[in-house]
PDB file of C-alpha atoms in Angstrom:
ATOM      1  CA  UNK B  20      26.404 -97.799  18.907  1.00 48.00           C
ATOM      2  CA  UNK B  21      27.025 -94.497  17.087  1.00 50.00           C
ATOM      3  CA  UNK B  22      29.755 -92.210  18.373  1.00 50.00           C
ATOM      4  CA  UNK B  23      30.439 -88.565  17.644  1.00 44.00           C
ATOM      5  CA  UNK B  24      33.617 -87.735  15.787  1.00 46.00           C
ATOM      6  CA  UNK B  25      35.749 -84.701  16.539  1.00 41.00           C
ATOM      7  CA  UNK B  26      34.401 -83.044  13.399  1.00 44.00           C
ATOM      8  CA  UNK B  27      30.824 -83.568  14.654  1.00 45.00           C
ATOM      9  CA  UNK B  28      31.703 -81.864  17.926  1.00 39.00           C
ATOM     10  CA  UNK B  29      33.354 -78.977  16.072  1.00 41.00           C
ATOM     11  CA  UNK B  30      30.270 -78.327  13.940  1.00 40.00           C
ATOM     12  CA  UNK B  31      28.020 -78.353  17.025  1.00 45.00           C
ATOM     13  CA  UNK B  32      30.257 -75.866  18.828  1.00 48.00           C
ATOM     14  CA  UNK B  33      30.484 -73.558  15.818  1.00 57.00           C
ATOM     15  CA  UNK B  34      26.720 -73.589  15.427  1.00 83.00           C
ATOM     16  CA  UNK B  35      26.219 -72.541  19.053  1.00 88.00           C
ATOM     17  CA  UNK B  36      28.543 -69.531  19.005  1.00 87.00           C
ATOM     18  CA  UNK B  37      27.133 -68.447  15.640  1.00 90.00           C
ATOM     19  CA  UNK B  38      23.612 -68.563  17.115  1.00 91.00           C
ATOM     20  CA  UNK B  39      24.808 -66.506  20.073  1.00 91.00           C
ATOM     21  CA  UNK B  40      26.429 -64.010  17.676  1.00 90.00           C
ATOM     22  CA  UNK B  41      23.165 -63.763  15.728  1.00 88.00           C
ATOM     23  CA  UNK B  42      21.241 -62.940  18.912  1.00 89.00           C
ATOM     24  CA  UNK B  43      23.812 -60.356  19.968  1.00 90.00           C
ATOM     25  CA  UNK B  44      23.498 -58.741  16.530  1.00 85.00           C
ATOM     26  CA  UNK B  45      19.766 -58.409  17.134  1.00 82.00           C
ATOM     27  CA  UNK B  46      20.374 -56.704  20.486  1.00 84.00           C
ATOM     28  CA  UNK B  47      22.816 -54.303  18.833  1.00 83.00           C
ATOM     29  CA  UNK B  48      20.533 -53.598  15.876  1.00 75.00           C
ATOM     30  CA  UNK B  49      17.484 -52.996  18.077  1.00 73.00           C
ATOM     31  CA  UNK B  50      19.431 -50.606  20.303  1.00 74.00           C
ATOM     32  CA  UNK B  51      19.113 -52.772  23.430  1.00 82.00           C
ATOM     33  CA  UNK B  52      22.892 -52.420  23.716  1.00 83.00           C
ATOM     34  CA  UNK B  53      23.614 -48.701  23.361  1.00 82.00           C
ATOM     35  CA  UNK B  54      26.753 -47.035  21.916  1.00 83.00           C
ATOM     36  CA  UNK B  55      29.525 -47.007  24.495  1.00 89.00           C
ATOM     37  CA  UNK B  56      27.923 -49.719  26.645  1.00 92.00           C
ATOM     38  CA  UNK B  57      30.116 -52.510  27.992  1.00 94.00           C
ATOM     39  CA  UNK B  58      29.037 -56.060  27.214  1.00 94.00           C
ATOM     40  CA  UNK B  59      28.509 -57.624  30.645  1.00 93.00           C
ATOM     41  CA  UNK B  60      29.405 -61.292  30.203  1.00 94.00           C
ATOM     42  CA  UNK B  61      27.559 -62.525  33.305  1.00 93.00           C
ATOM     43  CA  UNK B  62      24.322 -60.773  32.355  1.00 93.00           C
ATOM     44  CA  UNK B  63      24.539 -61.847  28.717  1.00 93.00           C
ATOM     45  CA  UNK B  64      25.171 -65.472  29.689  1.00 93.00           C
ATOM     46  CA  UNK B  65      22.006 -65.386  31.797  1.00 93.00           C
ATOM     47  CA  UNK B  66      19.949 -63.692  29.091  1.00 89.00           C
ATOM     48  CA  UNK B  67      21.139 -66.016  26.327  1.00 90.00           C
ATOM     49  CA  UNK B  68      21.307 -69.178  28.432  1.00 92.00           C
ATOM     50  CA  UNK B  69      24.880 -70.065  27.474  1.00 92.00           C
ATOM     51  CA  UNK B  70      28.269 -70.427  29.133  1.00 93.00           C
ATOM     52  CA  UNK B  71      31.058 -67.885  28.761  1.00 92.00           C
ATOM     53  CA  UNK B  72      32.987 -69.878  26.147  1.00 93.00           C
ATOM     54  CA  UNK B  73      30.457 -69.605  23.271  1.00 93.00           C
ATOM     55  CA  UNK B  74      29.639 -66.040  24.344  1.00 94.00           C
ATOM     56  CA  UNK B  75      33.282 -65.000  24.108  1.00 93.00           C
ATOM     57  CA  UNK B  76      33.623 -66.725  20.730  1.00 94.00           C
ATOM     58  CA  UNK B  77      30.540 -64.845  19.543  1.00 93.00           C
ATOM     59  CA  UNK B  78      31.957 -61.542  20.803  1.00 95.00           C
ATOM     60  CA  UNK B  79      35.227 -62.172  18.957  1.00 93.00           C
ATOM     61  CA  UNK B  80      33.239 -62.873  15.797  1.00 90.00           C
ATOM     62  CA  UNK B  81      31.333 -59.596  16.164  1.00 91.00           C
ATOM     63  CA  UNK B  82      34.581 -57.753  16.867  1.00 91.00           C
ATOM     64  CA  UNK B  83      35.980 -59.052  13.572  1.00 87.00           C
ATOM     65  CA  UNK B  84      32.865 -57.647  11.873  1.00 82.00           C
ATOM     66  CA  UNK B  85      33.328 -54.273  13.571  1.00 82.00           C
ATOM     67  CA  UNK B  86      30.071 -54.517  15.529  1.00 86.00           C
ATOM     68  CA  UNK B  87      31.831 -54.474  18.917  1.00 91.00           C
ATOM     69  CA  UNK B  88      35.221 -53.184  20.078  1.00 92.00           C
ATOM     70  CA  UNK B  89      37.609 -55.218  22.234  1.00 94.00           C
ATOM     71  CA  UNK B  90      39.771 -53.233  24.655  1.00 93.00           C
ATOM     72  CA  UNK B  91      42.681 -54.998  26.375  1.00 90.00           C
ATOM     73  CA  UNK B  92      42.042 -55.396  30.098  1.00 88.00           C
ATOM     74  CA  UNK B  93      38.605 -53.757  29.885  1.00 93.00           C
ATOM     75  CA  UNK B  94      36.396 -56.044  27.816  1.00 93.00           C
ATOM     76  CA  UNK B  95      34.033 -55.575  24.884  1.00 94.00           C
ATOM     77  CA  UNK B  96      32.092 -52.390  24.141  1.00 94.00           C
ATOM     78  CA  UNK B  97      29.479 -51.203  21.674  1.00 91.00           C
ATOM     79  CA  UNK B  98      31.375 -48.821  19.365  1.00 88.00           C
ATOM     80  CA  UNK B  99      30.713 -45.098  19.433  1.00 86.00           C
ATOM     81  CA  UNK B 100      30.891 -43.705  15.896  1.00 84.00           C
ATOM     82  CA  UNK B 101      31.482 -40.065  15.013  1.00 87.00           C
ATOM     83  CA  UNK B 102      29.592 -38.204  12.300  1.00 90.00           C
ATOM     84  CA  UNK B 103      32.656 -38.533  10.086  1.00 93.00           C
ATOM     85  CA  UNK B 104      32.774 -42.316  10.654  1.00 91.00           C
ATOM     86  CA  UNK B 105      29.113 -42.689   9.789  1.00 92.00           C
ATOM     87  CA  UNK B 106      29.093 -40.370   6.776  1.00 94.00           C
ATOM     88  CA  UNK B 107      32.214 -42.001   5.375  1.00 95.00           C
ATOM     89  CA  UNK B 108      30.859 -45.514   5.846  1.00 94.00           C
ATOM     90  CA  UNK B 109      27.570 -44.702   4.142  1.00 95.00           C
ATOM     91  CA  UNK B 110      29.343 -42.985   1.253  1.00 96.00           C
ATOM     92  CA  UNK B 111      31.330 -46.165   0.647  1.00 97.00           C
ATOM     93  CA  UNK B 112      28.200 -48.292   1.066  1.00 96.00           C
ATOM     94  CA  UNK B 113      26.437 -46.126  -1.513  1.00 97.00           C
ATOM     95  CA  UNK B 114      29.190 -46.795  -4.044  1.00 98.00           C
ATOM     96  CA  UNK B 115      29.243 -50.513  -3.257  1.00 98.00           C
ATOM     97  CA  UNK B 116      25.474 -50.926  -3.458  1.00 98.00           C
ATOM     98  CA  UNK B 117      25.353 -48.825  -6.615  1.00 98.00           C
ATOM     99  CA  UNK B 118      27.870 -51.158  -8.257  1.00 98.00           C
ATOM    100  CA  UNK B 119      25.934 -54.152  -6.946  1.00 98.00           C
ATOM    101  CA  UNK B 120      22.745 -52.766  -8.481  1.00 98.00           C
ATOM    102  CA  UNK B 121      24.439 -52.176 -11.830  1.00 98.00           C
ATOM    103  CA  UNK B 122      25.840 -55.702 -11.966  1.00 98.00           C
ATOM    104  CA  UNK B 123      22.677 -57.279 -10.557  1.00 98.00           C
ATOM    105  CA  UNK B 124      20.605 -55.680 -13.321  1.00 98.00           C
ATOM    106  CA  UNK B 125      22.757 -57.558 -15.807  1.00 98.00           C
ATOM    107  CA  UNK B 126      22.949 -60.879 -13.955  1.00 98.00           C
ATOM    108  CA  UNK B 127      19.873 -61.303 -11.764  1.00 98.00           C
ATOM    109  CA  UNK B 128      17.841 -64.496 -12.217  1.00 98.00           C
ATOM    110  CA  UNK B 129      14.091 -64.879 -12.567  1.00 98.00           C
ATOM    111  CA  UNK B 130      14.034 -66.660  -9.201  1.00 98.00           C
ATOM    112  CA  UNK B 131      15.787 -63.738  -7.509  1.00 98.00           C
ATOM    113  CA  UNK B 132      13.409 -61.262  -9.098  1.00 98.00           C
ATOM    114  CA  UNK B 133      10.474 -63.325  -7.837  1.00 98.00           C
ATOM    115  CA  UNK B 134      11.935 -63.260  -4.325  1.00 98.00           C
ATOM    116  CA  UNK B 135      12.432 -59.493  -4.498  1.00 98.00           C
ATOM    117  CA  UNK B 136       8.811 -59.020  -5.591  1.00 98.00           C
ATOM    118  CA  UNK B 137       7.655 -61.144  -2.649  1.00 98.00           C
ATOM    119  CA  UNK B 138       9.881 -59.162  -0.279  1.00 98.00           C
ATOM    120  CA  UNK B 139       8.481 -55.884  -1.592  1.00 98.00           C
ATOM    121  CA  UNK B 140       4.935 -57.114  -0.955  1.00 98.00           C
ATOM    122  CA  UNK B 141       5.837 -58.208   2.585  1.00 98.00           C
ATOM    123  CA  UNK B 142       7.648 -54.933   3.277  1.00 97.00           C
ATOM    124  CA  UNK B 143       4.542 -53.022   2.226  1.00 98.00           C
ATOM    125  CA  UNK B 144       2.411 -55.136   4.563  1.00 98.00           C
ATOM    126  CA  UNK B 145       4.861 -54.609   7.450  1.00 96.00           C
ATOM    127  CA  UNK B 146       4.791 -50.849   6.823  1.00 96.00           C
ATOM    128  CA  UNK B 147       0.994 -50.799   6.891  1.00 96.00           C
ATOM    129  CA  UNK B 148       1.095 -52.621  10.250  1.00 96.00           C
ATOM    130  CA  UNK B 149       3.876 -50.226  11.418  1.00 93.00           C
ATOM    131  CA  UNK B 150       5.883 -53.362  12.229  1.00 93.00           C
ATOM    132  CA  UNK B 151       9.406 -51.956  12.079  1.00 88.00           C
ATOM    133  CA  UNK B 152      11.350 -55.045  13.297  1.00 84.00           C
ATOM    134  CA  UNK B 153       9.745 -57.259  10.635  1.00 92.00           C
ATOM    135  CA  UNK B 154      10.209 -54.591   7.987  1.00 93.00           C
ATOM    136  CA  UNK B 155      13.870 -54.237   8.836  1.00 89.00           C
ATOM    137  CA  UNK B 156      14.489 -57.973   8.487  1.00 89.00           C
ATOM    138  CA  UNK B 157      12.820 -57.977   5.062  1.00 95.00           C
ATOM    139  CA  UNK B 158      14.686 -54.827   4.051  1.00 94.00           C
ATOM    140  CA  UNK B 159      18.012 -56.358   5.078  1.00 92.00           C
ATOM    141  CA  UNK B 160      17.237 -59.476   3.028  1.00 96.00           C
ATOM    142  CA  UNK B 161      16.440 -57.323  -0.035  1.00 97.00           C
ATOM    143  CA  UNK B 162      19.763 -55.494   0.200  1.00 96.00           C
ATOM    144  CA  UNK B 163      21.552 -58.790   0.722  1.00 96.00           C
ATOM    145  CA  UNK B 164      19.870 -60.091  -2.429  1.00 98.00           C
ATOM    146  CA  UNK B 165      21.048 -57.062  -4.433  1.00 98.00           C
ATOM    147  CA  UNK B 166      24.589 -57.952  -3.389  1.00 97.00           C
ATOM    148  CA  UNK B 167      24.107 -61.643  -4.114  1.00 97.00           C
ATOM    149  CA  UNK B 168      22.622 -61.025  -7.554  1.00 98.00           C
ATOM    150  CA  UNK B 169      25.688 -59.006  -8.592  1.00 98.00           C
ATOM    151  CA  UNK B 170      27.676 -62.284  -8.800  1.00 98.00           C
ATOM    152  CA  UNK B 171      30.794 -60.473  -7.578  1.00 98.00           C
ATOM    153  CA  UNK B 172      32.403 -62.307  -4.613  1.00 97.00           C
ATOM    154  CA  UNK B 173      34.860 -59.520  -3.776  1.00 97.00           C
ATOM    155  CA  UNK B 174      32.126 -56.884  -3.789  1.00 97.00           C
ATOM    156  CA  UNK B 175      29.884 -59.085  -1.662  1.00 96.00           C
ATOM    157  CA  UNK B 176      32.591 -59.703   0.946  1.00 93.00           C
ATOM    158  CA  UNK B 177      33.544 -56.034   1.332  1.00 94.00           C
ATOM    159  CA  UNK B 178      29.911 -54.928   1.347  1.00 95.00           C
ATOM    160  CA  UNK B 179      29.028 -57.542   3.966  1.00 90.00           C
ATOM    161  CA  UNK B 180      31.762 -56.412   6.347  1.00 86.00           C
ATOM    162  CA  UNK B 181      30.867 -52.726   6.126  1.00 91.00           C
ATOM    163  CA  UNK B 182      27.126 -53.305   6.163  1.00 89.00           C
ATOM    164  CA  UNK B 183      27.432 -55.268   9.416  1.00 82.00           C
ATOM    165  CA  UNK B 184      28.888 -52.197  11.124  1.00 82.00           C
ATOM    166  CA  UNK B 185      25.974 -50.027  10.001  1.00 86.00           C
ATOM    167  CA  UNK B 186      23.146 -52.447  10.814  1.00 78.00           C
ATOM    168  CA  UNK B 187      21.999 -50.838  14.038  1.00 74.00           C
ATOM    169  CA  UNK B 188      21.979 -47.322  12.603  1.00 79.00           C
ATOM    170  CA  UNK B 189      20.040 -48.374   9.496  1.00 76.00           C
ATOM    171  CA  UNK B 190      17.353 -49.927  11.692  1.00 69.00           C
ATOM    172  CA  UNK B 191      16.791 -47.065  14.109  1.00 65.00           C
ATOM    173  CA  UNK B 192      16.685 -44.327  11.470  1.00 67.00           C
ATOM    174  CA  UNK B 193      13.483 -45.777   9.943  1.00 62.00           C
ATOM    175  CA  UNK B 194      11.473 -44.710  12.986  1.00 67.00           C
ATOM    176  CA  UNK B 195      10.486 -41.535  11.113  1.00 78.00           C
ATOM    177  CA  UNK B 196       7.320 -42.628   9.290  1.00 86.00           C
ATOM    178  CA  UNK B 197       7.660 -40.231   6.355  1.00 88.00           C
ATOM    179  CA  UNK B 198      11.239 -41.336   5.670  1.00 87.00           C
ATOM    180  CA  UNK B 199      10.164 -44.951   6.117  1.00 90.00           C
ATOM    181  CA  UNK B 200       7.476 -44.587   3.443  1.00 93.00           C
ATOM    182  CA  UNK B 201       9.908 -42.843   1.115  1.00 93.00           C
ATOM    183  CA  UNK B 202      12.458 -45.639   1.558  1.00 93.00           C
ATOM    184  CA  UNK B 203       9.781 -48.218   0.752  1.00 95.00           C
ATOM    185  CA  UNK B 204       8.903 -46.355  -2.464  1.00 97.00           C
ATOM    186  CA  UNK B 205      12.585 -46.256  -3.393  1.00 97.00           C
ATOM    187  CA  UNK B 206      12.736 -50.036  -3.046  1.00 97.00           C
ATOM    188  CA  UNK B 207       9.828 -50.315  -5.476  1.00 98.00           C
ATOM    189  CA  UNK B 208      11.744 -48.162  -7.987  1.00 98.00           C
ATOM    190  CA  UNK B 209      14.903 -50.272  -7.561  1.00 98.00           C
ATOM    191  CA  UNK B 210      12.889 -53.431  -8.156  1.00 98.00           C
ATOM    192  CA  UNK B 211      11.379 -51.931 -11.315  1.00 98.00           C
ATOM    193  CA  UNK B 212      14.864 -51.061 -12.636  1.00 98.00           C
ATOM    194  CA  UNK B 213      16.113 -54.583 -11.961  1.00 98.00           C
ATOM    195  CA  UNK B 214      13.098 -56.103 -13.678  1.00 98.00           C
ATOM    196  CA  UNK B 215      13.870 -53.980 -16.751  1.00 98.00           C
ATOM    197  CA  UNK B 216      17.565 -54.932 -16.475  1.00 98.00           C
ATOM    198  CA  UNK B 217      18.335 -51.196 -16.501  1.00 98.00           C
ATOM    199  CA  UNK B 218      21.857 -51.133 -15.055  1.00 98.00           C
ATOM    200  CA  UNK B 219      22.230 -47.339 -15.120  1.00 98.00           C
ATOM    201  CA  UNK B 220      18.975 -46.705 -13.275  1.00 98.00           C
ATOM    202  CA  UNK B 221      19.624 -49.483 -10.727  1.00 98.00           C
ATOM    203  CA  UNK B 222      23.001 -47.987  -9.862  1.00 98.00           C
ATOM    204  CA  UNK B 223      21.697 -44.433  -9.557  1.00 98.00           C
ATOM    205  CA  UNK B 224      18.686 -45.459  -7.466  1.00 98.00           C
ATOM    206  CA  UNK B 225      20.724 -47.499  -5.003  1.00 98.00           C
ATOM    207  CA  UNK B 226      23.336 -44.773  -4.595  1.00 98.00           C
ATOM    208  CA  UNK B 227      20.590 -42.209  -3.913  1.00 97.00           C
ATOM    209  CA  UNK B 228      18.857 -44.621  -1.531  1.00 96.00           C
ATOM    210  CA  UNK B 229      21.993 -45.085   0.578  1.00 95.00           C
ATOM    211  CA  UNK B 230      22.817 -41.385   0.629  1.00 95.00           C
ATOM    212  CA  UNK B 231      19.320 -40.570   1.841  1.00 93.00           C
ATOM    213  CA  UNK B 232      19.774 -43.241   4.487  1.00 92.00           C
ATOM    214  CA  UNK B 233      23.064 -41.587   5.489  1.00 93.00           C
ATOM    215  CA  UNK B 234      21.314 -38.242   5.926  1.00 92.00           C
ATOM    216  CA  UNK B 235      18.462 -39.841   7.886  1.00 88.00           C
ATOM    217  CA  UNK B 236      20.907 -41.605  10.201  1.00 88.00           C
ATOM    218  CA  UNK B 237      22.867 -38.417  10.892  1.00 90.00           C
ATOM    219  CA  UNK B 238      19.678 -36.470  11.522  1.00 87.00           C
ATOM    220  CA  UNK B 239      18.414 -39.163  13.895  1.00 78.00           C
ATOM    221  CA  UNK B 240      21.688 -39.265  15.824  1.00 78.00           C
ATOM    222  CA  UNK B 241      21.733 -35.485  16.182  1.00 77.00           C
ATOM    223  CA  UNK B 242      18.378 -35.776  17.953  1.00 74.00           C
ATOM    224  CA  UNK B 243      18.921 -38.889  20.057  1.00 62.00           C
ATOM    225  CA  UNK B 244      22.671 -38.710  20.791  1.00 54.00           C
ATOM    226  CA  UNK B 245      23.575 -35.021  20.336  1.00 52.00           C
ATOM    227  CA  UNK B 246      26.988 -35.301  22.004  1.00 52.00           C
ATOM    228  CA  UNK B 247      28.009 -38.354  19.973  1.00 46.00           C
ATOM    229  CA  UNK B 248      26.676 -36.892  16.713  1.00 42.00           C
ATOM    230  CA  UNK B 249      28.612 -33.695  17.245  1.00 39.00           C
ATOM    231  CA  UNK B 250      32.004 -35.379  17.520  1.00 45.00           C
TER     232      UNK B 250
END
């Protein structure tokens, strides 16, 4: 008769709270959980079909990523970011992704280029269907691949932490169709630079791409959350 070891139980538990964290990220990214909202543990347990222990572990994981804020005696909340917070974060992201693009152009593999070409094709198809959730997932994978292809562990770690905080804002700002199409075209230009192993162009294109995203996010917030955006 086979028995589970303590290490087996630990892996199973970790997998559960990581799955819960992944689902909570989706709710945050899609705007289901709005800025300033408190995370109601009872409701979330019912929605996700889990007990409070893995939910709380997932919330702590998201708090470490900066996606939620823990307040002593009050619980967990969706963070409310000021214009200065958002602009500053995107400026840093632009520099990080620019460096990633420069290094990726020098180090990217044929397999990674093939995956980026496939992602670009799928992003185009999602745009033509006006399927924003699918497009965002593909877009996020492309940016993750830029970071991966840089072969710079320190850059990837810092980028990953900051990018997690900006996920929800990056998703909602693409609801403007003209900006969405422009962003898709920028991805095509970034791919072309990487295929040519043009480090200078890859860096410049990614920095411009993130700064345009910054401006789109701030413009969107000024319309949807005027009080928050004005802080």
